Amino acid sequence: MSTVIATIFVFGLLILFHELGHFITAKSVGMRVDEFAIGFGPKLISRKVGETIYSIRIIPLGGFNKIAGMDPDEEQDERSFSAKPIWARMLVIVAGSAMNFVLPIILLFIVFMSSGVDTPSNQPLIGAIFPEKPAATAGLLPGDRITAVNGSPIDSWRQFVSVIQGNAGSKLTITYTRGSESGKTAILTPEYDEKGKRGIIGVTPQIDKYQPGMLESAGLAAKQTYIVAQSMLIGIGEMITGKSAADVAGPIGVAQMAGEVAQLGIIPLLQFAAFLSINLGLINLLPVPVLDGGHVVTLAVEGLRGKPLDKNQMQFIQMIGFALLMLLFVVATFKDISRLKLF
C-alpha cells in the first residue's frame, strides 16, 4: 500500500467519522443539515435526499457538514444551529470528538478479532534478537530457553530481565537450552542503556498469541482505547506544563508514518489509525478557539451570560485561535521537513 493511499485512508477515515458525529447529532436535535460532504474541493457526485445534499468531492481527505445557522450572518430560522438550546449545540459540537473515540474501539475490535492478542510470555524463552547487541554477538538465537545466569537458576522471563538490568557492564555466563541440546553457554556483557538507566542485551520475550471471542474483543478494544487516551492526556498535560518536550508531527510527518506503517500490513495500519483517532479526539477537545473544545467554552459562557458573545468578540477569539493553530502547524511542518533531512 503506497504512502498516498495510506494517508488518504487514515485522514479520510478519521475526519469522516468526526464529521459523522456532528451530522448524526445535528439531525437528532432537529437542526437542518444542508450538506454532508465526503472530501473537499469540486463535487464529483452529489445527490439531494430530503433536505440534505450528500456529496463526494475531488480531494478525498475528510469531509464537512454545512449545518444551517452556524454562520451568524446566515438567515436564521427555528431549525438553525443558533436557535437550538445550549445543551443541544454542545452535544453537536462534542459529538465529533466523541466519534473519534468510537472509531478506535471499532478498529481495535477488528484487529483483535482478526489477528488475536499478542502477549509476552513469562517463560524464559527468547523471542527476537536485535543485531549487533550483546545477545546477538554471543550467539544466542530466537527460541533459546534461558536456564541459568552465572549458575543461578532462571525460572521466568521477569527474573531473567531483572538479572540483566542489574548487571550492566558485568560479564555474565548465560546457560540455555536450544532444541534438544541442554547446558549450552554463552558469555556476554550487558550494555548500559542511558535512556532506561539499566542493562540490556538486545532480546525480547517470546510472544504468545491468544484469540479472544467477540465480547471479549469488544471489551479489550474499549479498555485499550481508554488506556491510550489516558496516557495521551497525561502526555499533553506534561507538554503544556513543560515537564516534557513538545514533540509534534504535522501532516507531512503523519503521512510519512502512515506510509511506513502501511508497509507492515493492514493490521498495523488499523492500529495506527486508532492511535491517531484518539489523539485527534483529545486535541479537538482542548479549550482552544476554533477547536471543538473552544466552541464548548464559548457556549458555556453564553449559557452563564444568558446571551451570546458579541460578533466582534467572537471574531477576535476565533482569530487568536486560528493564529495559534497556524503557528503550531508551521512548527510541526518544519519539524517534519527537518526529519526528512531536507535541511
PDB file of N, CA and C in Angstrom, residues 183-269:
ATOM      1  N   GLY A 183      22.353 -27.305  28.504  1.00  0.00           N
ATOM      2  CA  GLY A 183      23.648 -26.995  29.101  1.00  0.00           C
ATOM      3  C   GLY A 183      24.565 -26.163  28.237  1.00  0.00           C
ATOM      4  N   LYS A 184      24.038 -25.554  27.144  1.00  0.00           N
ATOM      5  CA  LYS A 184      24.883 -24.694  26.308  1.00  0.00           C
ATOM      6  C   LYS A 184      25.125 -23.379  27.052  1.00  0.00           C
ATOM      7  N   THR A 185      26.259 -22.744  26.794  1.00  0.00           N
ATOM      8  CA  THR A 185      26.581 -21.494  27.497  1.00  0.00           C
ATOM      9  C   THR A 185      27.019 -20.414  26.511  1.00  0.00           C
ATOM     10  N   ALA A 186      26.797 -19.179  26.929  1.00  0.00           N
ATOM     11  CA  ALA A 186      27.245 -18.014  26.169  1.00  0.00           C
ATOM     12  C   ALA A 186      27.709 -16.974  27.169  1.00  0.00           C
ATOM     13  N   ILE A 187      28.812 -16.310  26.855  1.00  0.00           N
ATOM     14  CA  ILE A 187      29.343 -15.274  27.745  1.00  0.00           C
ATOM     15  C   ILE A 187      29.098 -13.911  27.103  1.00  0.00           C
ATOM     16  N   LEU A 188      28.492 -13.018  27.850  1.00  0.00           N
ATOM     17  CA  LEU A 188      28.194 -11.680  27.319  1.00  0.00           C
ATOM     18  C   LEU A 188      28.225 -10.649  28.438  1.00  0.00           C
ATOM     19  N   THR A 189      28.282  -9.392  28.029  1.00  0.00           N
ATOM     20  CA  THR A 189      28.279  -8.275  28.985  1.00  0.00           C
ATOM     21  C   THR A 189      27.151  -7.315  28.632  1.00  0.00           C
ATOM     22  N   PRO A 190      26.131  -7.185  29.477  1.00  0.00           N
ATOM     23  CA  PRO A 190      25.040  -6.246  29.198  1.00  0.00           C
ATOM     24  C   PRO A 190      25.565  -4.820  29.035  1.00  0.00           C
ATOM     25  N   GLU A 191      25.064  -4.139  28.030  1.00  0.00           N
ATOM     26  CA  GLU A 191      25.460  -2.741  27.841  1.00  0.00           C
ATOM     27  C   GLU A 191      24.490  -1.839  28.587  1.00  0.00           C
ATOM     28  N   TYR A 192      24.956  -0.641  28.933  1.00  0.00           N
ATOM     29  CA  TYR A 192      24.130   0.282  29.718  1.00  0.00           C
ATOM     30  C   TYR A 192      23.264   1.128  28.797  1.00  0.00           C
ATOM     31  N   ASP A 193      21.967   1.095  29.036  1.00  0.00           N
ATOM     32  CA  ASP A 193      21.019   1.895  28.269  1.00  0.00           C
ATOM     33  C   ASP A 193      20.800   3.216  28.995  1.00  0.00           C
ATOM     34  N   GLU A 194      21.298   4.309  28.393  1.00  0.00           N
ATOM     35  CA  GLU A 194      21.216   5.626  29.027  1.00  0.00           C
ATOM     36  C   GLU A 194      19.770   6.062  29.250  1.00  0.00           C
ATOM     37  N   LYS A 195      18.916   5.786  28.280  1.00  0.00           N
ATOM     38  CA  LYS A 195      17.522   6.227  28.377  1.00  0.00           C
ATOM     39  C   LYS A 195      16.784   5.495  29.488  1.00  0.00           C
ATOM     40  N   GLY A 196      16.945   4.166  29.534  1.00  0.00           N
ATOM     41  CA  GLY A 196      16.238   3.373  30.535  1.00  0.00           C
ATOM     42  C   GLY A 196      16.973   3.241  31.848  1.00  0.00           C
ATOM     43  N   LYS A 197      18.244   3.676  31.870  1.00  0.00           N
ATOM     44  CA  LYS A 197      19.077   3.579  33.080  1.00  0.00           C
ATOM     45  C   LYS A 197      19.177   2.134  33.579  1.00  0.00           C
ATOM     46  N   ARG A 198      19.475   1.230  32.656  1.00  0.00           N
ATOM     47  CA  ARG A 198      19.543  -0.187  33.022  1.00  0.00           C
ATOM     48  C   ARG A 198      20.394  -0.944  32.013  1.00  0.00           C
ATOM     49  N   GLY A 199      20.709  -2.185  32.362  1.00  0.00           N
ATOM     50  CA  GLY A 199      21.461  -3.031  31.450  1.00  0.00           C
ATOM     51  C   GLY A 199      20.538  -3.691  30.435  1.00  0.00           C
ATOM     52  N   ILE A 200      21.035  -3.857  29.200  1.00  0.00           N
ATOM     53  CA  ILE A 200      20.266  -4.530  28.154  1.00  0.00           C
ATOM     54  C   ILE A 200      21.206  -5.428  27.350  1.00  0.00           C
ATOM     55  N   ILE A 201      20.616  -6.476  26.736  1.00  0.00           N
ATOM     56  CA  ILE A 201      21.423  -7.339  25.853  1.00  0.00           C
ATOM     57  C   ILE A 201      20.801  -7.453  24.461  1.00  0.00           C
ATOM     58  N   GLY A 202      19.640  -6.796  24.255  1.00  0.00           N
ATOM     59  CA  GLY A 202      19.033  -6.786  22.930  1.00  0.00           C
ATOM     60  C   GLY A 202      18.182  -7.997  22.606  1.00  0.00           C
ATOM     61  N   VAL A 203      17.298  -8.385  23.528  1.00  0.00           N
ATOM     62  CA  VAL A 203      16.386  -9.511  23.273  1.00  0.00           C
ATOM     63  C   VAL A 203      14.968  -9.121  23.684  1.00  0.00           C
ATOM     64  N   THR A 204      13.990  -9.815  23.113  1.00  0.00           N
ATOM     65  CA  THR A 204      12.596  -9.662  23.518  1.00  0.00           C
ATOM     66  C   THR A 204      12.058 -11.038  23.895  1.00  0.00           C
ATOM     67  N   PRO A 205      10.994 -11.095  24.708  1.00  0.00           N
ATOM     68  CA  PRO A 205      10.447 -12.403  25.088  1.00  0.00           C
ATOM     69  C   PRO A 205       9.669 -13.042  23.940  1.00  0.00           C
ATOM     70  N   GLN A 206       9.413 -14.293  24.063  1.00  0.00           N
ATOM     71  CA  GLN A 206       8.565 -14.980  23.085  1.00  0.00           C
ATOM     72  C   GLN A 206       7.143 -14.434  23.216  1.00  0.00           C
ATOM     73  N   ILE A 207       6.469 -14.272  22.084  1.00  0.00           N
ATOM     74  CA  ILE A 207       5.112 -13.736  22.082  1.00  0.00           C
ATOM     75  C   ILE A 207       4.100 -14.867  21.930  1.00  0.00           C
ATOM     76  N   ASP A 208       3.172 -14.924  22.852  1.00  0.00           N
ATOM     77  CA  ASP A 208       2.081 -15.900  22.776  1.00  0.00           C
ATOM     78  C   ASP A 208       0.857 -15.231  22.167  1.00  0.00           C
ATOM     79  N   LYS A 209       0.211 -15.914  21.256  1.00  0.00           N
ATOM     80  CA  LYS A 209      -0.981 -15.367  20.607  1.00  0.00           C
ATOM     81  C   LYS A 209      -2.224 -15.976  21.239  1.00  0.00           C
ATOM     82  N   TYR A 210      -3.173 -15.102  21.558  1.00  0.00           N
ATOM     83  CA  TYR A 210      -4.428 -15.537  22.175  1.00  0.00           C
ATOM     84  C   TYR A 210      -5.579 -14.990  21.345  1.00  0.00           C
ATOM     85  N   GLN A 211      -6.562 -15.822  21.023  1.00  0.00           N
ATOM     86  CA  GLN A 211      -7.700 -15.397  20.218  1.00  0.00           C
ATOM     87  C   GLN A 211      -8.934 -15.196  21.090  1.00  0.00           C
ATOM     88  N   PRO A 212      -9.279 -13.942  21.411  1.00  0.00           N
ATOM     89  CA  PRO A 212     -10.459 -13.684  22.238  1.00  0.00           C
ATOM     90  C   PRO A 212     -11.740 -13.829  21.419  1.00  0.00           C
ATOM     91  N   GLY A 213     -12.864 -13.996  22.105  1.00  0.00           N
ATOM     92  CA  GLY A 213     -14.160 -14.051  21.450  1.00  0.00           C
ATOM     93  C   GLY A 213     -14.668 -12.660  21.132  1.00  0.00           C
ATOM     94  N   MET A 214     -15.879 -12.585  20.579  1.00  0.00           N
ATOM     95  CA  MET A 214     -16.422 -11.305  20.132  1.00  0.00           C
ATOM     96  C   MET A 214     -16.613 -10.324  21.291  1.00  0.00           C
ATOM     97  N   LEU A 215     -17.252 -10.768  22.373  1.00  0.00           N
ATOM     98  CA  LEU A 215     -17.500  -9.878  23.508  1.00  0.00           C
ATOM     99  C   LEU A 215     -16.199  -9.462  24.185  1.00  0.00           C
ATOM    100  N   GLU A 216     -15.286 -10.406  24.314  1.00  0.00           N
ATOM    101  CA  GLU A 216     -14.004 -10.082  24.948  1.00  0.00           C
ATOM    102  C   GLU A 216     -13.209  -9.111  24.082  1.00  0.00           C
ATOM    103  N   SER A 217     -13.276  -9.287  22.761  1.00  0.00           N
ATOM    104  CA  SER A 217     -12.579  -8.371  21.843  1.00  0.00           C
ATOM    105  C   SER A 217     -13.120  -6.960  21.981  1.00  0.00           C
ATOM    106  N   ALA A 218     -14.447  -6.843  22.106  1.00  0.00           N
ATOM    107  CA  ALA A 218     -15.061  -5.520  22.272  1.00  0.00           C
ATOM    108  C   ALA A 218     -14.601  -4.881  23.578  1.00  0.00           C
ATOM    109  N   GLY A 219     -14.568  -5.685  24.650  1.00  0.00           N
ATOM    110  CA  GLY A 219     -14.112  -5.172  25.940  1.00  0.00           C
ATOM    111  C   GLY A 219     -12.652  -4.754  25.911  1.00  0.00           C
ATOM    112  N   LEU A 220     -11.823  -5.570  25.261  1.00  0.00           N
ATOM    113  CA  LEU A 220     -10.404  -5.256  25.150  1.00  0.00           C
ATOM    114  C   LEU A 220     -10.184  -3.985  24.327  1.00  0.00           C
ATOM    115  N   ALA A 221     -10.990  -3.826  23.266  1.00  0.00           N
ATOM    116  CA  ALA A 221     -10.865  -2.636  22.419  1.00  0.00           C
ATOM    117  C   ALA A 221     -11.212  -1.372  23.196  1.00  0.00           C
ATOM    118  N   ALA A 222     -12.275  -1.439  23.984  1.00  0.00           N
ATOM    119  CA  ALA A 222     -12.679  -0.290  24.800  1.00  0.00           C
ATOM    120  C   ALA A 222     -11.625   0.013  25.868  1.00  0.00           C
ATOM    121  N   LYS A 223     -11.120  -1.033  26.504  1.00  0.00           N
ATOM    122  CA  LYS A 223     -10.104  -0.858  27.539  1.00  0.00           C
ATOM    123  C   LYS A 223      -8.824  -0.264  26.962  1.00  0.00           C
ATOM    124  N   GLN A 224      -8.396  -0.763  25.801  1.00  0.00           N
ATOM    125  CA  GLN A 224      -7.177  -0.250  25.176  1.00  0.00           C
ATOM    126  C   GLN A 224      -7.338   1.209  24.778  1.00  0.00           C
ATOM    127  N   THR A 225      -8.511   1.561  24.263  1.00  0.00           N
ATOM    128  CA  THR A 225      -8.782   2.951  23.886  1.00  0.00           C
ATOM    129  C   THR A 225      -8.685   3.855  25.112  1.00  0.00           C
ATOM    130  N   TYR A 226      -9.246   3.406  26.224  1.00  0.00           N
ATOM    131  CA  TYR A 226      -9.199   4.187  27.467  1.00  0.00           C
ATOM    132  C   TYR A 226      -7.756   4.357  27.956  1.00  0.00           C
ATOM    133  N   ILE A 227      -6.983   3.271  27.927  1.00  0.00           N
ATOM    134  CA  ILE A 227      -5.603   3.319  28.416  1.00  0.00           C
ATOM    135  C   ILE A 227      -4.765   4.279  27.567  1.00  0.00           C
ATOM    136  N   VAL A 228      -4.916   4.192  26.240  1.00  0.00           N
ATOM    137  CA  VAL A 228      -4.151   5.061  25.344  1.00  0.00           C
ATOM    138  C   VAL A 228      -4.566   6.515  25.529  1.00  0.00           C
ATOM    139  N   ALA A 229      -5.879   6.769  25.637  1.00  0.00           N
ATOM    140  CA  ALA A 229      -6.371   8.138  25.828  1.00  0.00           C
ATOM    141  C   ALA A 229      -5.836   8.727  27.130  1.00  0.00           C
ATOM    142  N   GLN A 230      -5.844   7.931  28.191  1.00  0.00           N
ATOM    143  CA  GLN A 230      -5.342   8.379  29.491  1.00  0.00           C
ATOM    144  C   GLN A 230      -3.855   8.727  29.400  1.00  0.00           C
ATOM    145  N   SER A 231      -3.091   7.865  28.725  1.00  0.00           N
ATOM    146  CA  SER A 231      -1.659   8.100  28.570  1.00  0.00           C
ATOM    147  C   SER A 231      -1.395   9.362  27.753  1.00  0.00           C
ATOM    148  N   MET A 232      -2.174   9.543  26.683  1.00  0.00           N
ATOM    149  CA  MET A 232      -2.009  10.742  25.844  1.00  0.00           C
ATOM    150  C   MET A 232      -2.362  12.006  26.619  1.00  0.00           C
ATOM    151  N   LEU A 233      -3.425  11.931  27.415  1.00  0.00           N
ATOM    152  CA  LEU A 233      -3.860  13.094  28.182  1.00  0.00           C
ATOM    153  C   LEU A 233      -2.772  13.519  29.165  1.00  0.00           C
ATOM    154  N   ILE A 234      -2.138  12.542  29.792  1.00  0.00           N
ATOM    155  CA  ILE A 234      -1.027  12.836  30.711  1.00  0.00           C
ATOM    156  C   ILE A 234       0.123  13.476  29.935  1.00  0.00           C
ATOM    157  N   GLY A 235       0.410  12.925  28.747  1.00  0.00           N
ATOM    158  CA  GLY A 235       1.487  13.470  27.912  1.00  0.00           C
ATOM    159  C   GLY A 235       1.216  14.893  27.479  1.00  0.00           C
ATOM    160  N   ILE A 236      -0.033  15.185  27.093  1.00  0.00           N
ATOM    161  CA  ILE A 236      -0.395  16.549  26.691  1.00  0.00           C
ATOM    162  C   ILE A 236      -0.233  17.501  27.867  1.00  0.00           C
ATOM    163  N   GLY A 237      -0.659  17.047  29.052  1.00  0.00           N
ATOM    164  CA  GLY A 237      -0.522  17.867  30.255  1.00  0.00           C
ATOM    165  C   GLY A 237       0.932  18.169  30.568  1.00  0.00           C
ATOM    166  N   GLU A 238       1.799  17.175  30.400  1.00  0.00           N
ATOM    167  CA  GLU A 238       3.227  17.373  30.670  1.00  0.00           C
ATOM    168  C   GLU A 238       3.866  18.317  29.658  1.00  0.00           C
ATOM    169  N   MET A 239       3.403  18.256  28.393  1.00  0.00           N
ATOM    170  CA  MET A 239       3.932  19.179  27.379  1.00  0.00           C
ATOM    171  C   MET A 239       3.498  20.605  27.668  1.00  0.00           C
ATOM    172  N   ILE A 240       2.231  20.777  28.087  1.00  0.00           N
ATOM    173  CA  ILE A 240       1.717  22.114  28.378  1.00  0.00           C
ATOM    174  C   ILE A 240       2.435  22.724  29.576  1.00  0.00           C
ATOM    175  N   THR A 241       2.716  21.902  30.597  1.00  0.00           N
ATOM    176  CA  THR A 241       3.379  22.403  31.808  1.00  0.00           C
ATOM    177  C   THR A 241       4.897  22.447  31.681  1.00  0.00           C
ATOM    178  N   GLY A 242       5.427  21.928  30.563  1.00  0.00           N
ATOM    179  CA  GLY A 242       6.863  21.962  30.335  1.00  0.00           C
ATOM    180  C   GLY A 242       7.628  20.820  30.967  1.00  0.00           C
ATOM    181  N   LYS A 243       6.930  19.822  31.510  1.00  0.00           N
ATOM    182  CA  LYS A 243       7.609  18.683  32.128  1.00  0.00           C
ATOM    183  C   LYS A 243       8.267  17.773  31.099  1.00  0.00           C
ATOM    184  N   SER A 244       7.754  17.805  29.872  1.00  0.00           N
ATOM    185  CA  SER A 244       8.364  17.017  28.807  1.00  0.00           C
ATOM    186  C   SER A 244       8.402  17.849  27.539  1.00  0.00           C
ATOM    187  N   ALA A 245       9.312  17.511  26.636  1.00  0.00           N
ATOM    188  CA  ALA A 245       9.479  18.266  25.397  1.00  0.00           C
ATOM    189  C   ALA A 245       8.269  18.065  24.493  1.00  0.00           C
ATOM    190  N   ALA A 246       7.884  19.127  23.788  1.00  0.00           N
ATOM    191  CA  ALA A 246       6.757  19.060  22.857  1.00  0.00           C
ATOM    192  C   ALA A 246       7.239  18.460  21.541  1.00  0.00           C
ATOM    193  N   ASP A 247       6.928  17.199  21.342  1.00  0.00           N
ATOM    194  CA  ASP A 247       7.321  16.501  20.113  1.00  0.00           C
ATOM    195  C   ASP A 247       6.082  16.334  19.246  1.00  0.00           C
ATOM    196  N   VAL A 248       5.914  17.247  18.287  1.00  0.00           N
ATOM    197  CA  VAL A 248       4.697  17.243  17.469  1.00  0.00           C
ATOM    198  C   VAL A 248       5.031  16.859  16.037  1.00  0.00           C
ATOM    199  N   ALA A 249       4.029  16.297  15.372  1.00  0.00           N
ATOM    200  CA  ALA A 249       4.163  15.945  13.962  1.00  0.00           C
ATOM    201  C   ALA A 249       3.025  16.591  13.194  1.00  0.00           C
ATOM    202  N   GLY A 250       3.343  17.142  12.038  1.00  0.00           N
ATOM    203  CA  GLY A 250       2.335  17.751  11.189  1.00  0.00           C
ATOM    204  C   GLY A 250       1.849  16.777  10.136  1.00  0.00           C
ATOM    205  N   PRO A 251       1.102  17.278   9.149  1.00  0.00           N
ATOM    206  CA  PRO A 251       0.559  16.406   8.104  1.00  0.00           C
ATOM    207  C   PRO A 251       1.623  15.611   7.357  1.00  0.00           C
ATOM    208  N   ILE A 252       2.784  16.242   7.099  1.00  0.00           N
ATOM    209  CA  ILE A 252       3.849  15.536   6.379  1.00  0.00           C
ATOM    210  C   ILE A 252       4.367  14.374   7.213  1.00  0.00           C
ATOM    211  N   GLY A 253       4.593  14.635   8.504  1.00  0.00           N
ATOM    212  CA  GLY A 253       5.086  13.579   9.386  1.00  0.00           C
ATOM    213  C   GLY A 253       4.094  12.441   9.533  1.00  0.00           C
ATOM    214  N   VAL A 254       2.807  12.782   9.688  1.00  0.00           N
ATOM    215  CA  VAL A 254       1.777  11.744   9.823  1.00  0.00           C
ATOM    216  C   VAL A 254       1.679  10.932   8.545  1.00  0.00           C
ATOM    217  N   ALA A 255       1.748  11.616   7.393  1.00  0.00           N
ATOM    218  CA  ALA A 255       1.691  10.906   6.106  1.00  0.00           C
ATOM    219  C   ALA A 255       2.875   9.958   5.957  1.00  0.00           C
ATOM    220  N   GLN A 256       4.048  10.416   6.369  1.00  0.00           N
ATOM    221  CA  GLN A 256       5.236   9.563   6.292  1.00  0.00           C
ATOM    222  C   GLN A 256       5.082   8.345   7.193  1.00  0.00           C
ATOM    223  N   MET A 257       4.582   8.567   8.426  1.00  0.00           N
ATOM    224  CA  MET A 257       4.380   7.447   9.346  1.00  0.00           C
ATOM    225  C   MET A 257       3.333   6.476   8.814  1.00  0.00           C
ATOM    226  N   ALA A 258       2.268   7.018   8.221  1.00  0.00           N
ATOM    227  CA  ALA A 258       1.215   6.160   7.664  1.00  0.00           C
ATOM    228  C   ALA A 258       1.780   5.274   6.563  1.00  0.00           C
ATOM    229  N   GLY A 259       2.638   5.849   5.712  1.00  0.00           N
ATOM    230  CA  GLY A 259       3.260   5.068   4.645  1.00  0.00           C
ATOM    231  C   GLY A 259       4.154   3.973   5.182  1.00  0.00           C
ATOM    232  N   GLU A 260       4.928   4.312   6.219  1.00  0.00           N
ATOM    233  CA  GLU A 260       5.835   3.314   6.804  1.00  0.00           C
ATOM    234  C   GLU A 260       5.053   2.180   7.471  1.00  0.00           C
ATOM    235  N   VAL A 261       3.987   2.554   8.206  1.00  0.00           N
ATOM    236  CA  VAL A 261       3.178   1.535   8.884  1.00  0.00           C
ATOM    237  C   VAL A 261       2.455   0.658   7.864  1.00  0.00           C
ATOM    238  N   ALA A 262       2.006   1.276   6.772  1.00  0.00           N
ATOM    239  CA  ALA A 262       1.278   0.519   5.739  1.00  0.00           C
ATOM    240  C   ALA A 262       2.130  -0.592   5.145  1.00  0.00           C
ATOM    241  N   GLN A 263       3.454  -0.378   5.130  1.00  0.00           N
ATOM    242  CA  GLN A 263       4.349  -1.405   4.600  1.00  0.00           C
ATOM    243  C   GLN A 263       4.311  -2.669   5.460  1.00  0.00           C
ATOM    244  N   LEU A 264       3.893  -2.529   6.714  1.00  0.00           N
ATOM    245  CA  LEU A 264       3.842  -3.670   7.630  1.00  0.00           C
ATOM    246  C   LEU A 264       2.552  -4.460   7.487  1.00  0.00           C
ATOM    247  N   GLY A 265       1.547  -3.870   6.813  1.00  0.00           N
ATOM    248  CA  GLY A 265       0.291  -4.578   6.603  1.00  0.00           C
ATOM    249  C   GLY A 265      -0.907  -3.802   7.097  1.00  0.00           C
ATOM    250  N   ILE A 266      -2.092  -4.329   6.821  1.00  0.00           N
ATOM    251  CA  ILE A 266      -3.339  -3.638   7.154  1.00  0.00           C
ATOM    252  C   ILE A 266      -3.584  -3.583   8.657  1.00  0.00           C
ATOM    253  N   ILE A 267      -3.201  -4.621   9.403  1.00  0.00           N
ATOM    254  CA  ILE A 267      -3.446  -4.625  10.855  1.00  0.00           C
ATOM    255  C   ILE A 267      -2.666  -3.509  11.554  1.00  0.00           C
ATOM    256  N   PRO A 268      -1.353  -3.364  11.305  1.00  0.00           N
ATOM    257  CA  PRO A 268      -0.633  -2.229  11.903  1.00  0.00           C
ATOM    258  C   PRO A 268      -1.208  -0.879  11.471  1.00  0.00           C
ATOM    259  N   LEU A 269      -1.707  -0.798  10.224  1.00  0.00           N
ATOM    260  CA  LEU A 269      -2.280   0.471   9.757  1.00  0.00           C
ATOM    261  C   LEU A 269      -3.573   0.781  10.510  1.00  0.00           C
TER     262      LEU A 269
END
